[in-house]
Structure formats: C-alpha cells, structure tokens
Short mmCIF file of N, CA, C and O in Angstrom, two decimals:
data_model
loop_
_atom_site.label_atom_id
_atom_site.label_comp_id
_atom_site.label_asym_id
_atom_site.label_seq_id
_atom_site.Cartn_x
_atom_site.Cartn_y
_atom_site.Cartn_z
N MET A 1 52.81 149.91 -4.89
CA MET A 1 52.20 148.96 -3.97
C MET A 1 51.20 148.08 -4.72
O MET A 1 51.16 146.90 -4.47
N GLY A 2 50.38 148.66 -5.61
CA GLY A 2 49.52 147.86 -6.46
C GLY A 2 48.28 147.27 -5.83
O GLY A 2 47.45 146.74 -6.54
N ASP A 3 48.14 147.30 -4.54
CA ASP A 3 46.98 146.71 -3.86
C ASP A 3 45.84 147.71 -3.76
O ASP A 3 46.00 148.89 -4.00
N ARG A 4 44.69 147.20 -3.36
CA ARG A 4 43.56 148.04 -2.99
C ARG A 4 43.43 147.94 -1.49
O ARG A 4 43.75 146.91 -0.88
N TRP A 5 42.99 149.03 -0.88
CA TRP A 5 42.81 149.08 0.56
C TRP A 5 41.39 149.49 0.90
O TRP A 5 40.76 150.27 0.18
N ARG A 6 40.90 148.99 2.01
CA ARG A 6 39.64 149.44 2.61
C ARG A 6 40.03 150.33 3.79
O ARG A 6 40.71 149.88 4.71
N VAL A 7 39.65 151.60 3.73
CA VAL A 7 40.03 152.59 4.74
C VAL A 7 38.81 152.94 5.57
O VAL A 7 37.75 153.25 5.03
N GLU A 8 38.97 152.90 6.88
CA GLU A 8 37.87 153.25 7.79
C GLU A 8 38.38 154.21 8.86
O GLU A 8 39.53 154.14 9.27
N VAL A 9 37.49 155.08 9.29
CA VAL A 9 37.78 155.98 10.40
C VAL A 9 36.76 155.69 11.49
O VAL A 9 35.54 155.74 11.25
N ASP A 10 37.24 155.38 12.69
CA ASP A 10 36.36 155.14 13.82
C ASP A 10 35.91 156.50 14.35
O ASP A 10 36.66 157.22 15.02
N ARG A 11 34.68 156.85 14.03
CA ARG A 11 34.17 158.18 14.40
C ARG A 11 33.95 158.32 15.91
O ARG A 11 33.85 159.44 16.41
N ALA A 12 33.91 157.22 16.63
CA ALA A 12 33.80 157.30 18.09
C ALA A 12 35.13 157.72 18.71
O ALA A 12 35.15 158.18 19.85
N ILE A 13 36.21 157.57 17.95
CA ILE A 13 37.55 157.91 18.45
C ILE A 13 38.06 159.20 17.84
O ILE A 13 38.79 159.96 18.49
N CYS A 14 37.70 159.51 16.60
CA CYS A 14 38.23 160.67 15.87
C CYS A 14 37.99 161.97 16.66
O CYS A 14 36.88 162.22 17.12
N ILE A 15 39.06 162.75 16.78
CA ILE A 15 38.97 164.03 17.50
C ILE A 15 39.02 165.22 16.55
O ILE A 15 39.05 166.37 16.99
N GLY A 16 39.09 164.96 15.24
CA GLY A 16 39.09 166.03 14.26
C GLY A 16 40.38 166.85 14.23
O GLY A 16 40.34 168.04 13.92
N SER A 17 41.50 166.23 14.50
CA SER A 17 42.77 166.95 14.48
C SER A 17 43.16 167.39 13.08
O SER A 17 43.98 168.28 12.92
N ALA A 18 42.60 166.74 12.07
CA ALA A 18 42.84 167.03 10.66
C ALA A 18 44.23 166.65 10.17
O ALA A 18 44.63 167.04 9.09
N GLN A 19 44.98 165.89 10.96
CA GLN A 19 46.29 165.43 10.50
C GLN A 19 46.15 164.62 9.22
O GLN A 19 46.96 164.77 8.30
N CYS A 20 45.13 163.80 9.14
CA CYS A 20 44.94 162.97 7.94
C CYS A 20 44.67 163.82 6.71
O CYS A 20 45.17 163.53 5.62
N THR A 21 43.91 164.89 6.87
CA THR A 21 43.61 165.74 5.72
C THR A 21 44.84 166.53 5.26
O THR A 21 44.92 166.89 4.09
N HIS A 22 45.77 166.77 6.16
CA HIS A 22 47.01 167.44 5.78
C HIS A 22 47.98 166.48 5.11
O HIS A 22 48.67 166.84 4.17
N LEU A 23 48.02 165.24 5.61
CA LEU A 23 48.95 164.24 5.08
C LEU A 23 48.45 163.58 3.80
O LEU A 23 49.24 163.17 2.96
N ALA A 24 47.15 163.45 3.67
CA ALA A 24 46.56 162.81 2.48
C ALA A 24 45.28 163.55 2.09
O ALA A 24 44.17 163.04 2.24
N PRO A 25 45.41 164.79 1.59
CA PRO A 25 44.23 165.61 1.32
C PRO A 25 43.29 165.04 0.26
O PRO A 25 42.11 165.37 0.28
N ASP A 26 43.77 164.19 -0.61
CA ASP A 26 42.90 163.58 -1.61
C ASP A 26 42.13 162.38 -1.05
O ASP A 26 41.20 161.91 -1.68
N ALA A 27 42.54 161.89 0.12
CA ALA A 27 41.97 160.67 0.66
C ALA A 27 41.01 160.89 1.84
O ALA A 27 40.18 160.03 2.12
N PHE A 28 41.15 162.02 2.54
CA PHE A 28 40.33 162.26 3.74
C PHE A 28 39.70 163.64 3.71
O PHE A 28 40.29 164.59 3.19
N ARG A 29 38.52 163.74 4.31
CA ARG A 29 37.80 165.00 4.46
C ARG A 29 37.24 165.08 5.87
O ARG A 29 36.92 164.06 6.47
N LEU A 30 37.08 166.30 6.36
CA LEU A 30 36.37 166.50 7.62
C LEU A 30 34.93 166.88 7.28
O LEU A 30 34.68 167.64 6.35
N ASP A 31 34.00 166.34 8.04
CA ASP A 31 32.59 166.67 7.82
C ASP A 31 32.19 167.85 8.70
O ASP A 31 33.04 168.47 9.35
N THR A 32 30.92 168.19 8.71
CA THR A 32 30.45 169.35 9.48
C THR A 32 30.63 169.16 10.99
O THR A 32 30.68 170.14 11.72
N ALA A 33 30.74 167.90 11.44
CA ALA A 33 30.99 167.62 12.86
C ALA A 33 32.49 167.63 13.17
O ALA A 33 32.89 167.31 14.28
N MET A 34 33.31 168.02 12.16
CA MET A 34 34.76 168.07 12.28
C MET A 34 35.37 166.70 12.58
O MET A 34 36.32 166.57 13.34
N GLN A 35 34.77 165.67 11.98
CA GLN A 35 35.33 164.33 12.07
C GLN A 35 35.73 163.87 10.68
O GLN A 35 35.09 164.22 9.69
N SER A 36 36.77 163.07 10.65
CA SER A 36 37.32 162.61 9.38
C SER A 36 36.50 161.46 8.80
O SER A 36 35.86 160.70 9.52
N HIS A 37 36.57 161.36 7.48
CA HIS A 37 36.04 160.20 6.79
C HIS A 37 36.83 160.04 5.50
O HIS A 37 37.35 161.03 4.95
N PRO A 38 36.96 158.79 5.02
CA PRO A 38 37.68 158.60 3.76
C PRO A 38 36.84 159.11 2.59
O PRO A 38 35.62 158.96 2.59
N VAL A 39 37.49 159.72 1.62
CA VAL A 39 36.79 160.17 0.42
C VAL A 39 36.23 158.95 -0.31
O VAL A 39 35.09 158.96 -0.75
N GLU A 40 37.02 157.90 -0.43
CA GLU A 40 36.60 156.63 -1.02
C GLU A 40 36.96 155.53 -0.04
O GLU A 40 38.13 155.32 0.24
N PRO A 41 35.98 154.80 0.51
CA PRO A 41 36.29 153.74 1.48
C PRO A 41 37.20 152.65 0.91
O PRO A 41 38.01 152.09 1.64
N GLU A 42 37.09 152.36 -0.37
CA GLU A 42 38.01 151.41 -1.00
C GLU A 42 38.81 152.18 -2.03
O GLU A 42 38.26 152.82 -2.92
N THR A 43 40.13 152.13 -1.90
CA THR A 43 41.00 152.95 -2.73
C THR A 43 42.29 152.22 -3.06
O THR A 43 42.60 151.20 -2.46
N ASP A 44 43.03 152.77 -4.00
CA ASP A 44 44.35 152.24 -4.30
C ASP A 44 45.26 152.46 -3.10
O ASP A 44 45.20 153.51 -2.44
N ALA A 45 46.10 151.47 -2.82
CA ALA A 45 47.06 151.59 -1.74
C ALA A 45 48.00 152.76 -2.05
O ALA A 45 48.31 153.03 -3.21
N GLY A 46 48.41 153.44 -1.00
CA GLY A 46 49.31 154.57 -1.21
C GLY A 46 50.04 154.96 0.06
O GLY A 46 49.49 154.85 1.16
N GLU A 47 51.25 155.42 -0.12
CA GLU A 47 52.10 155.81 1.00
C GLU A 47 51.48 156.96 1.80
O GLU A 47 51.57 157.00 3.03
N ARG A 48 50.83 157.90 1.13
CA ARG A 48 50.23 159.04 1.84
C ARG A 48 49.10 158.59 2.77
O ARG A 48 48.95 159.12 3.87
N ILE A 49 48.30 157.64 2.32
CA ILE A 49 47.22 157.12 3.17
C ILE A 49 47.81 156.42 4.39
O ILE A 49 47.33 156.60 5.51
N LEU A 50 48.84 155.62 4.17
CA LEU A 50 49.49 154.94 5.29
C LEU A 50 50.09 155.94 6.26
O LEU A 50 49.93 155.81 7.48
N LYS A 51 50.73 156.98 5.76
CA LYS A 51 51.29 158.03 6.63
C LYS A 51 50.20 158.73 7.43
O LYS A 51 50.39 159.06 8.60
N ALA A 52 49.05 158.95 6.80
CA ALA A 52 47.93 159.58 7.50
C ALA A 52 47.45 158.69 8.65
O ALA A 52 47.18 159.18 9.75
N ALA A 53 47.33 157.40 8.39
CA ALA A 53 46.91 156.47 9.44
C ALA A 53 47.93 156.44 10.58
O ALA A 53 47.57 156.49 11.76
N GLU A 54 49.20 156.39 10.22
CA GLU A 54 50.26 156.36 11.24
C GLU A 54 50.31 157.67 12.01
O GLU A 54 50.66 157.68 13.19
N GLY A 55 49.95 158.78 11.36
CA GLY A 55 50.02 160.09 12.00
C GLY A 55 48.80 160.48 12.81
O GLY A 55 48.81 161.50 13.49
N CYS A 56 47.75 159.67 12.77
CA CYS A 56 46.54 159.99 13.54
C CYS A 56 46.87 159.93 15.03
O CYS A 56 47.30 158.89 15.53
N PRO A 57 46.66 161.02 15.77
CA PRO A 57 47.05 161.05 17.18
C PRO A 57 46.23 160.11 18.07
O PRO A 57 46.68 159.79 19.17
N VAL A 58 45.07 159.67 17.60
CA VAL A 58 44.26 158.77 18.42
C VAL A 58 44.06 157.41 17.76
O VAL A 58 43.24 156.61 18.20
N GLU A 59 44.80 157.16 16.68
CA GLU A 59 44.75 155.88 15.96
C GLU A 59 43.32 155.50 15.55
O GLU A 59 42.88 154.37 15.70
N ALA A 60 42.61 156.49 14.99
CA ALA A 60 41.22 156.26 14.57
C ALA A 60 41.12 155.65 13.17
O ALA A 60 40.05 155.19 12.78
N ILE A 61 42.22 155.65 12.41
CA ILE A 61 42.20 155.17 11.03
C ILE A 61 42.70 153.74 10.97
O ILE A 61 43.77 153.43 11.50
N SER A 62 41.93 152.90 10.30
CA SER A 62 42.39 151.53 10.07
C SER A 62 42.35 151.25 8.57
O SER A 62 41.53 151.79 7.83
N ILE A 63 43.28 150.41 8.14
CA ILE A 63 43.40 150.03 6.74
C ILE A 63 43.45 148.50 6.68
O ILE A 63 44.19 147.87 7.44
N ALA A 64 42.67 147.94 5.77
CA ALA A 64 42.66 146.48 5.59
C ALA A 64 42.58 146.17 4.10
O ALA A 64 42.19 147.02 3.29
N LEU A 65 42.94 144.94 3.76
CA LEU A 65 42.77 144.49 2.39
C LEU A 65 41.31 144.12 2.19
O LEU A 65 40.73 143.40 3.02
N PRO A 66 40.68 144.62 1.13
CA PRO A 66 39.28 144.25 0.89
C PRO A 66 39.19 142.75 0.60
O PRO A 66 40.12 142.14 0.12
N GLY A 67 38.06 142.20 0.91
CA GLY A 67 37.87 140.76 0.68
C GLY A 67 38.35 139.94 1.86
O GLY A 67 37.56 139.40 2.60
N SER A 68 39.67 139.90 2.08
CA SER A 68 40.22 139.08 3.16
C SER A 68 40.11 139.77 4.51
O SER A 68 40.08 139.12 5.54
N GLY A 69 40.09 141.10 4.52
CA GLY A 69 40.06 141.85 5.77
C GLY A 69 41.40 141.85 6.49
O GLY A 69 41.49 142.33 7.62
N GLU A 70 42.43 141.35 5.84
CA GLU A 70 43.76 141.31 6.46
C GLU A 70 44.21 142.74 6.77
O GLU A 70 44.20 143.60 5.90
N PRO A 71 44.59 142.99 8.03
CA PRO A 71 44.97 144.35 8.40
C PRO A 71 46.29 144.79 7.79
O PRO A 71 47.24 144.02 7.70
N VAL A 72 46.30 146.03 7.34
CA VAL A 72 47.51 146.68 6.86
C VAL A 72 48.01 147.62 7.97
O VAL A 72 49.18 147.64 8.30
N PHE A 73 47.07 148.37 8.55
CA PHE A 73 47.36 149.26 9.67
C PHE A 73 46.13 149.39 10.55
O PHE A 73 45.05 149.58 10.01
N PRO A 74 46.23 149.33 11.86
CA PRO A 74 47.44 148.98 12.56
C PRO A 74 47.79 147.50 12.35
O PRO A 74 46.88 146.67 12.16
N PRO A 75 49.08 147.19 12.35
CA PRO A 75 49.46 145.80 12.13
C PRO A 75 49.04 144.91 13.30
O PRO A 75 48.96 145.38 14.43
N GLU A 76 48.76 143.67 12.97
CA GLU A 76 48.45 142.72 14.05
C GLU A 76 49.72 142.44 14.83
O GLU A 76 50.80 142.38 14.26
N GLU A 77 49.56 142.31 16.12
CA GLU A 77 50.74 142.02 16.95
C GLU A 77 50.82 140.56 17.25
O GLU A 77 49.93 139.82 17.24
#
C-alpha cells in the first residue's frame, strides 16, 4: 500500500469488544477502561488495520490520510 494512515478510535462509541486487538494486535491496545486506542496514531497503511476498522462492531475506528484528511475508512458515500 505504501501510504501512511492516521488512525483514530472514537472513545465515546468504543464498547471494548477487542475485535481490533485480535485482528491487528500490533496496532491496537485496550486501556484500563477497556477501550481501544491505536498504538501509533500515525502508522504505515496495512491490511490488518483496515480489517480491524471494518470488523469493529460499532464502527468506532476511522482511518484517514495524514495531511489531507482524506478518509480511507469509513469511505465517503
């Protein structure tokens, strides 16, 4: 993919299902409140991170291109 991504988790929506930590264990962690956060907010693009965002049951994960803010996930409709 070659791009960099800005990964965010909306903590007001996150329910701590840990799907993201199972799908991309190097990219996401649960904190003491059992809510997800990215290990690195800006990271190399990767299929596992995208799968984690797609697999979030409450769609709390968003991915954008740094600088432009162009959304990667969820896609603009």
